PDB file of C-alpha atoms in Angstrom:
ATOM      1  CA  UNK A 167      -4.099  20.292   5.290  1.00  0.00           C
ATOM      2  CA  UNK A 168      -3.837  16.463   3.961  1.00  0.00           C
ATOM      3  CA  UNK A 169      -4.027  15.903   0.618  1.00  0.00           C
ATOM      4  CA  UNK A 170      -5.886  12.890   0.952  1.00  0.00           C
ATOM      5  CA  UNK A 171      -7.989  12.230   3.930  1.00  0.00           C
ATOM      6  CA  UNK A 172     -10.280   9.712   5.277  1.00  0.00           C
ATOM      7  CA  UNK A 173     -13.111   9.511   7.258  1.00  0.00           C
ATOM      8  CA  UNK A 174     -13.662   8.102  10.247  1.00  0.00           C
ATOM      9  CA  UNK A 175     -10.341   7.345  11.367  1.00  0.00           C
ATOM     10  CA  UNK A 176     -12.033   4.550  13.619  1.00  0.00           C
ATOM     11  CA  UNK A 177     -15.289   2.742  13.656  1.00  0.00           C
ATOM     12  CA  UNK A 178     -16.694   0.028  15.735  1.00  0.00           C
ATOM     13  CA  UNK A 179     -19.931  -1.796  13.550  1.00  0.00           C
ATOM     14  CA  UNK A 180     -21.775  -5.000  14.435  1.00  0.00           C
ATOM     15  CA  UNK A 181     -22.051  -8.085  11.871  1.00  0.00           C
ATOM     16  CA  UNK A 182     -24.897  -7.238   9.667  1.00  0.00           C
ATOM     17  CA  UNK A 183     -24.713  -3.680   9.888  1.00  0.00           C
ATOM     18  CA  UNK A 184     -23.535  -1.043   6.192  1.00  0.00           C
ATOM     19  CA  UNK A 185     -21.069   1.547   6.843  1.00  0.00           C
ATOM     20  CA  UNK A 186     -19.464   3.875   4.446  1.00  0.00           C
ATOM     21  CA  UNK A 187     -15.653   4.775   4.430  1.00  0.00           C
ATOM     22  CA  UNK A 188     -15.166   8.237   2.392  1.00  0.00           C
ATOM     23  CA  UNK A 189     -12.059   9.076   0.995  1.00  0.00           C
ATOM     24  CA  UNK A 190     -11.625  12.805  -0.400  1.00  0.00           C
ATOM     25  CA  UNK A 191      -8.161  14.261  -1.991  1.00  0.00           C
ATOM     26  CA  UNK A 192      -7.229  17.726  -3.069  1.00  0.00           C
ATOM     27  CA  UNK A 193      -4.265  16.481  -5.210  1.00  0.00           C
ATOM     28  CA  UNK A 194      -6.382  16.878  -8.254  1.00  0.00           C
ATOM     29  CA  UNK A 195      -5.319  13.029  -9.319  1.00  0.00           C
ATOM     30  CA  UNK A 196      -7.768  11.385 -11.294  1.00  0.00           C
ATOM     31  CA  UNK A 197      -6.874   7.640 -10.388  1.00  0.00           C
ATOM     32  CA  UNK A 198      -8.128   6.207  -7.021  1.00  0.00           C
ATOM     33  CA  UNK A 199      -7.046   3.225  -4.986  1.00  0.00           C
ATOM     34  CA  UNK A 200      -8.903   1.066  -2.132  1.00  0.00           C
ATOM     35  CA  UNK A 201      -6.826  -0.817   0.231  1.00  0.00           C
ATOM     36  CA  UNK A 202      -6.991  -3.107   3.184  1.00  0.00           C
ATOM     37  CA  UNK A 203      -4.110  -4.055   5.667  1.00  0.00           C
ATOM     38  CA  UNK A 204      -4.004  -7.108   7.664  1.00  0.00           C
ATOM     39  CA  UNK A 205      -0.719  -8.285   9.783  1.00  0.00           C
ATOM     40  CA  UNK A 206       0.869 -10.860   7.621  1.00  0.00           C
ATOM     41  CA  UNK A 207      -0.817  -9.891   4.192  1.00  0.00           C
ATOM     42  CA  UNK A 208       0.149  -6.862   3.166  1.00  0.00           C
ATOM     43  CA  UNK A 209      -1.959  -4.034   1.498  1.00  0.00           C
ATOM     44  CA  UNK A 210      -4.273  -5.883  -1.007  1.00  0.00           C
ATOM     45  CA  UNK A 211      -6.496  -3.542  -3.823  1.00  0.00           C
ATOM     46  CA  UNK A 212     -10.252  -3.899  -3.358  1.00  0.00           C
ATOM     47  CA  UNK A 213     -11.321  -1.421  -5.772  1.00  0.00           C
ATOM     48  CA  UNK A 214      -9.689   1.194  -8.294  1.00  0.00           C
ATOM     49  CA  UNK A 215     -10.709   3.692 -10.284  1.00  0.00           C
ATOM     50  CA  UNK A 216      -9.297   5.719 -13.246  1.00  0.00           C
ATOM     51  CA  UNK A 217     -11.748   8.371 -13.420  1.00  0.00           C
ATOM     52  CA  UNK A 218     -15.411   9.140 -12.302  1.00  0.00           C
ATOM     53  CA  UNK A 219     -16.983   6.695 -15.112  1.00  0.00           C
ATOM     54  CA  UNK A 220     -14.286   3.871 -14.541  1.00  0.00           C
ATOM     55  CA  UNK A 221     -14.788   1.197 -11.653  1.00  0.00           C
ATOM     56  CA  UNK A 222     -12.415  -1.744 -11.435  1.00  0.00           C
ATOM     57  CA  UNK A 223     -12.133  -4.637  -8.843  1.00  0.00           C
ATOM     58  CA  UNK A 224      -9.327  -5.582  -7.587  1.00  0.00           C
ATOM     59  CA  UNK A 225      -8.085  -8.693  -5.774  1.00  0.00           C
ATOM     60  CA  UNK A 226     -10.574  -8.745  -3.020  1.00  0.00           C
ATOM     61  CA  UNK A 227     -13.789  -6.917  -4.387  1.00  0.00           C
ATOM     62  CA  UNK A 228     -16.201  -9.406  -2.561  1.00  0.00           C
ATOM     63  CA  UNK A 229     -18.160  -7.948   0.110  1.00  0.00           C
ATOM     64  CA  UNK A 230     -17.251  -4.479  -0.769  1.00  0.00           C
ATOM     65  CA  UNK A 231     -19.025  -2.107  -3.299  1.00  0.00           C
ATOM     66  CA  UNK A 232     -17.788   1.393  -4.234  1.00  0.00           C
ATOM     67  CA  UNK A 233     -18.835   4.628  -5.972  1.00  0.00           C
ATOM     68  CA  UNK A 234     -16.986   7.550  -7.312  1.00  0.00           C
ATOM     69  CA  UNK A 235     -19.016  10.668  -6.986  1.00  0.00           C
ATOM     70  CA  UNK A 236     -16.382  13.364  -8.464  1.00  0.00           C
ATOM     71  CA  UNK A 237     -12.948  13.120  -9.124  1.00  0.00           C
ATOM     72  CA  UNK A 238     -11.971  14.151  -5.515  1.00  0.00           C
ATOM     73  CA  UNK A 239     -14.152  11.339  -3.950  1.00  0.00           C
ATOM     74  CA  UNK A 240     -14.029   7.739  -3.674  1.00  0.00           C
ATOM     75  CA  UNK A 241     -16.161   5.812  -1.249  1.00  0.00           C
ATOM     76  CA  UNK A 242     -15.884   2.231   0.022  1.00  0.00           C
ATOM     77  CA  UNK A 243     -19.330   0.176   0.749  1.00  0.00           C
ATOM     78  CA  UNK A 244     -19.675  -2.876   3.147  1.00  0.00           C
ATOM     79  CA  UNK A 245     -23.403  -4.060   2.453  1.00  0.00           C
ATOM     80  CA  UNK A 246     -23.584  -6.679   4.942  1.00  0.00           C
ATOM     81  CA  UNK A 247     -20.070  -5.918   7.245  1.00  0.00           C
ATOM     82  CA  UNK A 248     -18.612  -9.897   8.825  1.00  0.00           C
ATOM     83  CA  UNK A 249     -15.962  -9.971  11.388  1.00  0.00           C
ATOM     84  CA  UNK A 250     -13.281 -10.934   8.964  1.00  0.00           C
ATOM     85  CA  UNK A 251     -13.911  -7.402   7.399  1.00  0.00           C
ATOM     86  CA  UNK A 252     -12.071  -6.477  10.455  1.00  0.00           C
ATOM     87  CA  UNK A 253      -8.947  -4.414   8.896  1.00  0.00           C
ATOM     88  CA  UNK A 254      -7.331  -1.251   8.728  1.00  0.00           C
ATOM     89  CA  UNK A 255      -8.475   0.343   5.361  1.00  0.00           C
ATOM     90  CA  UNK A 256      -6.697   3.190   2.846  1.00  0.00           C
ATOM     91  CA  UNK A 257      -7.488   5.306  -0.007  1.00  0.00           C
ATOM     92  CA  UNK A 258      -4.739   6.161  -2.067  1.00  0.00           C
ATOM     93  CA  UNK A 259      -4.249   8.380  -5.535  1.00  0.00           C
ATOM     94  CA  UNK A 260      -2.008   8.887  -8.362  1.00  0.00           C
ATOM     95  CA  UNK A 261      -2.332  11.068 -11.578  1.00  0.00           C
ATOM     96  CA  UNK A 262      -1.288   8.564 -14.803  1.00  0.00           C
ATOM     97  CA  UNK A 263       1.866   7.481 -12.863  1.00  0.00           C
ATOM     98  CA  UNK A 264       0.313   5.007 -11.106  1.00  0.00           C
ATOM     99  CA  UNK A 265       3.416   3.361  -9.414  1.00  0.00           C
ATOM    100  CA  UNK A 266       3.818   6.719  -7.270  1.00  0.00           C
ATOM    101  CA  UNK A 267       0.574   6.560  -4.911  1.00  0.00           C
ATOM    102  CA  UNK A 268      -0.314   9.164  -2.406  1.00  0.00           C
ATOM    103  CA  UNK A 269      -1.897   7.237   0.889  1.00  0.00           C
ATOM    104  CA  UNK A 270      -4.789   8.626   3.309  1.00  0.00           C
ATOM    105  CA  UNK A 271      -3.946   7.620   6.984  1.00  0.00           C
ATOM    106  CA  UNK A 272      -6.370   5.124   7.154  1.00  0.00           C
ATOM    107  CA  UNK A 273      -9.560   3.962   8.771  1.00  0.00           C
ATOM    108  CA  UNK A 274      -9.804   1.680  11.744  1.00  0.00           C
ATOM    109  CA  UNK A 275     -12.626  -0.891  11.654  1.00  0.00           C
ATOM    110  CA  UNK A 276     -13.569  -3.497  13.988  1.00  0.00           C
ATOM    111  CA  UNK A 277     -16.477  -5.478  13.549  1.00  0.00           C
ATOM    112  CA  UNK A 278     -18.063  -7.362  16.180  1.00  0.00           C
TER     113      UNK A 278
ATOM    114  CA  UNK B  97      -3.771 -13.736  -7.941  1.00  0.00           C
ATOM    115  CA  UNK B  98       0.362 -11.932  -7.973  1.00  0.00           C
ATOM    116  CA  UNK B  99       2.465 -12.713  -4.898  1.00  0.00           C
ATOM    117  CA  UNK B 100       5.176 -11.023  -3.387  1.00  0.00           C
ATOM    118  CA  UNK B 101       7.058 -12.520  -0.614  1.00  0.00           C
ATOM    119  CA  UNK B 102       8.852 -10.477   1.568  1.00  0.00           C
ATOM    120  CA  UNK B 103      11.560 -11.444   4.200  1.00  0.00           C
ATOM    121  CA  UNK B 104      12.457 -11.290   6.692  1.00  0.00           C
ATOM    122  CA  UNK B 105       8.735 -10.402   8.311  1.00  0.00           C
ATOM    123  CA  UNK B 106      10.398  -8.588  10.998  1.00  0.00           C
ATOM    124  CA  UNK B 107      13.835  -7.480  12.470  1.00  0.00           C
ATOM    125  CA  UNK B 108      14.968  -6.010  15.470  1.00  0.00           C
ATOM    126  CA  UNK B 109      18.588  -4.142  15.050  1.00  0.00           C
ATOM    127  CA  UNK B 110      20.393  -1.767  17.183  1.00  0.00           C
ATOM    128  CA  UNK B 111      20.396   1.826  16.344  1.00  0.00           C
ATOM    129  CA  UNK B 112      23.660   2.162  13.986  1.00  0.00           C
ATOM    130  CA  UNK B 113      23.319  -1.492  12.570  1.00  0.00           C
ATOM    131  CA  UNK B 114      22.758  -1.709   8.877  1.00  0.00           C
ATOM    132  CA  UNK B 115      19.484  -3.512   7.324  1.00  0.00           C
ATOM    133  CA  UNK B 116      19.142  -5.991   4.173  1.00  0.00           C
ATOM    134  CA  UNK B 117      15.367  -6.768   3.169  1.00  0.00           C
ATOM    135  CA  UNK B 118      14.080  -8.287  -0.021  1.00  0.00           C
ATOM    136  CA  UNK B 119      11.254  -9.381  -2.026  1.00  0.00           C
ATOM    137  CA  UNK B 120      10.635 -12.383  -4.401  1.00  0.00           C
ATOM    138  CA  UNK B 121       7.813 -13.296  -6.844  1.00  0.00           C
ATOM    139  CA  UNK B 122       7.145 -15.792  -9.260  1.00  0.00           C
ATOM    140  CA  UNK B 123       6.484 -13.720 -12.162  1.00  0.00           C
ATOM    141  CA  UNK B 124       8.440 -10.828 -14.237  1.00  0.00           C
ATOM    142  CA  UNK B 125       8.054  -6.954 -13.116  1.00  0.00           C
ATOM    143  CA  UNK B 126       9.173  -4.266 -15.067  1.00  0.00           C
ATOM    144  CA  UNK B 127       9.072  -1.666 -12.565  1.00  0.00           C
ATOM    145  CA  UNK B 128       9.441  -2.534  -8.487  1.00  0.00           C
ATOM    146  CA  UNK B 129       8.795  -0.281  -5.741  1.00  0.00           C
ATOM    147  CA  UNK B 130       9.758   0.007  -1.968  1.00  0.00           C
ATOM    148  CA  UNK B 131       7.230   1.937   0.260  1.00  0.00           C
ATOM    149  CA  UNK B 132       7.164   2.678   4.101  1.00  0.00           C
ATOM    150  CA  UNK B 133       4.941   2.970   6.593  1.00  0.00           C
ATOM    151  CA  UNK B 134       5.246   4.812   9.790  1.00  0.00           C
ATOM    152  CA  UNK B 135       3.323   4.258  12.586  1.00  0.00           C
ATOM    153  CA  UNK B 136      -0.216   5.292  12.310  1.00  0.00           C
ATOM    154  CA  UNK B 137       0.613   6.525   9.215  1.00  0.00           C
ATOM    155  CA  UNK B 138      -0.106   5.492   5.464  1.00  0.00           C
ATOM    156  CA  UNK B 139       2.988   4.350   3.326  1.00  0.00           C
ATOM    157  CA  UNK B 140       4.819   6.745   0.938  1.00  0.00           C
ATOM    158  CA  UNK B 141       6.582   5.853  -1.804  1.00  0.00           C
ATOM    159  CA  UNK B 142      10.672   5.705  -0.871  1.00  0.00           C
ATOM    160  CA  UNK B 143      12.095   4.173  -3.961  1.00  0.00           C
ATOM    161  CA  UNK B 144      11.402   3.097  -7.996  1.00  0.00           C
ATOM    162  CA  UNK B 145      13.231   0.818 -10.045  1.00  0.00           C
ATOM    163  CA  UNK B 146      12.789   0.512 -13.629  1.00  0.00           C
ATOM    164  CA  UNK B 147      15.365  -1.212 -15.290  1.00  0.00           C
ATOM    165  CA  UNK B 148      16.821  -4.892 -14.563  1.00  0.00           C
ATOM    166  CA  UNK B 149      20.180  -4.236 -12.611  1.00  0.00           C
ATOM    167  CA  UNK B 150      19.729  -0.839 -11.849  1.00  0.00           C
ATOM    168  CA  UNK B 151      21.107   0.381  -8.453  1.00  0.00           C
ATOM    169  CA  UNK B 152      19.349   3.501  -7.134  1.00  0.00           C
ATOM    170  CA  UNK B 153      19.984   5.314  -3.583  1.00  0.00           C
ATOM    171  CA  UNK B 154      18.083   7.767  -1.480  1.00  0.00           C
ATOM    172  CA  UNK B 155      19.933   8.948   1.412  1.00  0.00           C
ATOM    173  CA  UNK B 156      20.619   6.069   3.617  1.00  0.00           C
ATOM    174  CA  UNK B 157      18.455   3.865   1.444  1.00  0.00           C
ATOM    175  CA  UNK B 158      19.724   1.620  -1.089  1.00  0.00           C
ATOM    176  CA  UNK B 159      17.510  -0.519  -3.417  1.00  0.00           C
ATOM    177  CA  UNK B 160      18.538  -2.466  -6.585  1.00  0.00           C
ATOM    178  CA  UNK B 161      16.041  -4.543  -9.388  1.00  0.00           C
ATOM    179  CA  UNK B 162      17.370  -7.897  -9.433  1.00  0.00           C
ATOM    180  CA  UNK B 163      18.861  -9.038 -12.846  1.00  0.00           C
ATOM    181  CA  UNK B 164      16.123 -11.542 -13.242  1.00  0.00           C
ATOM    182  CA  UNK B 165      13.157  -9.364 -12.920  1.00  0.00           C
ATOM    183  CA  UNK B 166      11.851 -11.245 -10.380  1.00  0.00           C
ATOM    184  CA  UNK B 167      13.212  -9.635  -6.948  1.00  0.00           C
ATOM    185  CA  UNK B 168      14.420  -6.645  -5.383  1.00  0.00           C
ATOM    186  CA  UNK B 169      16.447  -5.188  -2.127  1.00  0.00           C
ATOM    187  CA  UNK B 170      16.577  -2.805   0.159  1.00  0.00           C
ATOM    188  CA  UNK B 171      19.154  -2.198   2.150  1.00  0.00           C
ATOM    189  CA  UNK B 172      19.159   0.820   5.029  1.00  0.00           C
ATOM    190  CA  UNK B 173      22.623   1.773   6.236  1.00  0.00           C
ATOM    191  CA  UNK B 174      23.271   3.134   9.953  1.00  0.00           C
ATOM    192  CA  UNK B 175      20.100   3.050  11.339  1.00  0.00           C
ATOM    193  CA  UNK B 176      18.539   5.684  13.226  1.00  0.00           C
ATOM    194  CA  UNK B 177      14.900   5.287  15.061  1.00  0.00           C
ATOM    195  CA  UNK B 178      13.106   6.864  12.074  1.00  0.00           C
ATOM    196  CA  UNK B 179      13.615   4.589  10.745  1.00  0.00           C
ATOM    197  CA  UNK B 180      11.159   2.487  12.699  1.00  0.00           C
ATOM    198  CA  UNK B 181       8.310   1.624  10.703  1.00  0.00           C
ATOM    199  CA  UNK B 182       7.152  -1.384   8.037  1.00  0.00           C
ATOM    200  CA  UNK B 183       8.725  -1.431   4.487  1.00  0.00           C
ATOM    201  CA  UNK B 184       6.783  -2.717   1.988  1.00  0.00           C
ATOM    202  CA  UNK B 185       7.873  -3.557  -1.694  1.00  0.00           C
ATOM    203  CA  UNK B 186       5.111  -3.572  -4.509  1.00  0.00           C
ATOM    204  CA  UNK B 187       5.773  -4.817  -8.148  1.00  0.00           C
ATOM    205  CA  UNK B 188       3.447  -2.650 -10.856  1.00  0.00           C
ATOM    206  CA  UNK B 189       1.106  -5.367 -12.797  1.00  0.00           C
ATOM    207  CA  UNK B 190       0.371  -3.827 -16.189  1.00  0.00           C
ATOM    208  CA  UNK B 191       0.638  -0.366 -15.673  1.00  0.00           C
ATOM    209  CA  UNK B 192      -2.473  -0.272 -14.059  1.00  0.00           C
ATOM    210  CA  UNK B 193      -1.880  -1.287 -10.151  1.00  0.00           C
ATOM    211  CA  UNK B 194       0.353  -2.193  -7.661  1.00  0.00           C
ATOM    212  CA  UNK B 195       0.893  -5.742  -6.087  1.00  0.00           C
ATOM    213  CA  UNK B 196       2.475  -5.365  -2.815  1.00  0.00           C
ATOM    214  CA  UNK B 197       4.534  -7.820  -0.684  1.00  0.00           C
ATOM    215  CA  UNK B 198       3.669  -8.987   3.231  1.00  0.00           C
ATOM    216  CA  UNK B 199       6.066  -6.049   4.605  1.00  0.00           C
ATOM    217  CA  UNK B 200       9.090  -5.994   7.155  1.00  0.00           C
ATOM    218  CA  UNK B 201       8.453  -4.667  10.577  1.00  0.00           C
ATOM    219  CA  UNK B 202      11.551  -2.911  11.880  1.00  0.00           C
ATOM    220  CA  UNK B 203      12.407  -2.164  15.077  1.00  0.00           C
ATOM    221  CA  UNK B 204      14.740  -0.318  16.357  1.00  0.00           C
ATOM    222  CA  UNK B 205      16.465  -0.469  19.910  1.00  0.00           C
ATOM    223  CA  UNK B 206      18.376   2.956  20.851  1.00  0.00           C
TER     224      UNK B 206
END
């Protein structure tokens, strides 16, 4: 089984519309990692967390909301989703060494 | 915010060739990171750097942290299609998270 897995792998949402991305590992890491990839940009951090208590935004937090539930769960909020949400999105963990990340396969979405 | 700039954005090599890729950024790292993505995949971590200068292989892979602190290669020697993917480096910003460059799409014709 992954360690880290995401879900859905793909989703198709109108403008307007929330959706949830949920990211669950088993790696026991306490530190996790939002992500989105566009052609061109790179992977750029929306949101991290160090532990359940500990929310951080990263270098594209507007738009996007998250909550960490348990140290095994991360989820990724769009309130109000816009068509330049449009990206593919991953989770990623790491214990304390936070330059080696373990990645989710990511989640498809395509708003219309 | 951080930038990394990667180049080139893309190559397209015959299986056996060798492959140089690096990274640039303004600003001082002291730890830099290659990463690769396979298709429909999620990247995983292929090399780490720590120290200005150092040299550090992996196989095939070669990566060295440039004496300035401010860039880093990757070279890839006799390429096979596995190879096939997008390499990404990432710089760690204060020990908390990663900054990551644009990427380098390779492809690879057998």
């Amino acid at each position: 089984d992954a360690d880290v897995t995401q879900t859905p792998r793909n989703r198709i949402t109108k403008t307007g519309k929330r959706i949830m991305l949920e990211c669950s590992q088993t790696k026991g890491h306490d530190r996790m990692y939002w992500y989105r990839q566009d052609p061109g940009l790179g992977l750029r951090l929306i949101y991290y967390s160090f532990d359940v208590k500990d929310i951080n935004k990263g270098e594209i937090s507007d738009g996007y909301s998250v909550s960490r539930q348990a140290q095994a769960k991360f989820s990724l909020s769009l309130e109000s989703a816009i068509p330049n949400q449009t990206a593919l999105y991953f989770c990623a963990t790491s214990d304390y060494n936070v330059e080696t990340q373990y990645f989710g396969p990511g989640t498809r979405l395509l708003v219309l | 915010g951080q930038q990394l700039n990667q180049s080139p954005q893309s190559m397209f090599i015959q299986e056996g060739e060798d492959v140089s890729m690096n990274c640039t950024s303004s600003s001082i790292f002291n730890t830099w990171l290659w990463y690769k993505q396979d298709p429909g995949e999620g990247p995983v971590l292929l090399i780490a750097l720590y120290k200005a200068g150092e040299l550090t292989s992996n196989g095939r892979l070669t990566a060295q942290f440039g004496i300035t602190r401010k860039d880093s290669f990757l070279n890839i020697s006799a390429s096979i299609p596995s190879d096939v993917g997008i390499y990404f480096c990432a710089g760690l910003l204060g020990a908390q998270k990663l900054v990551f460059g644009q990427g380098t799409r390779l492809t690879i014709n057998p």
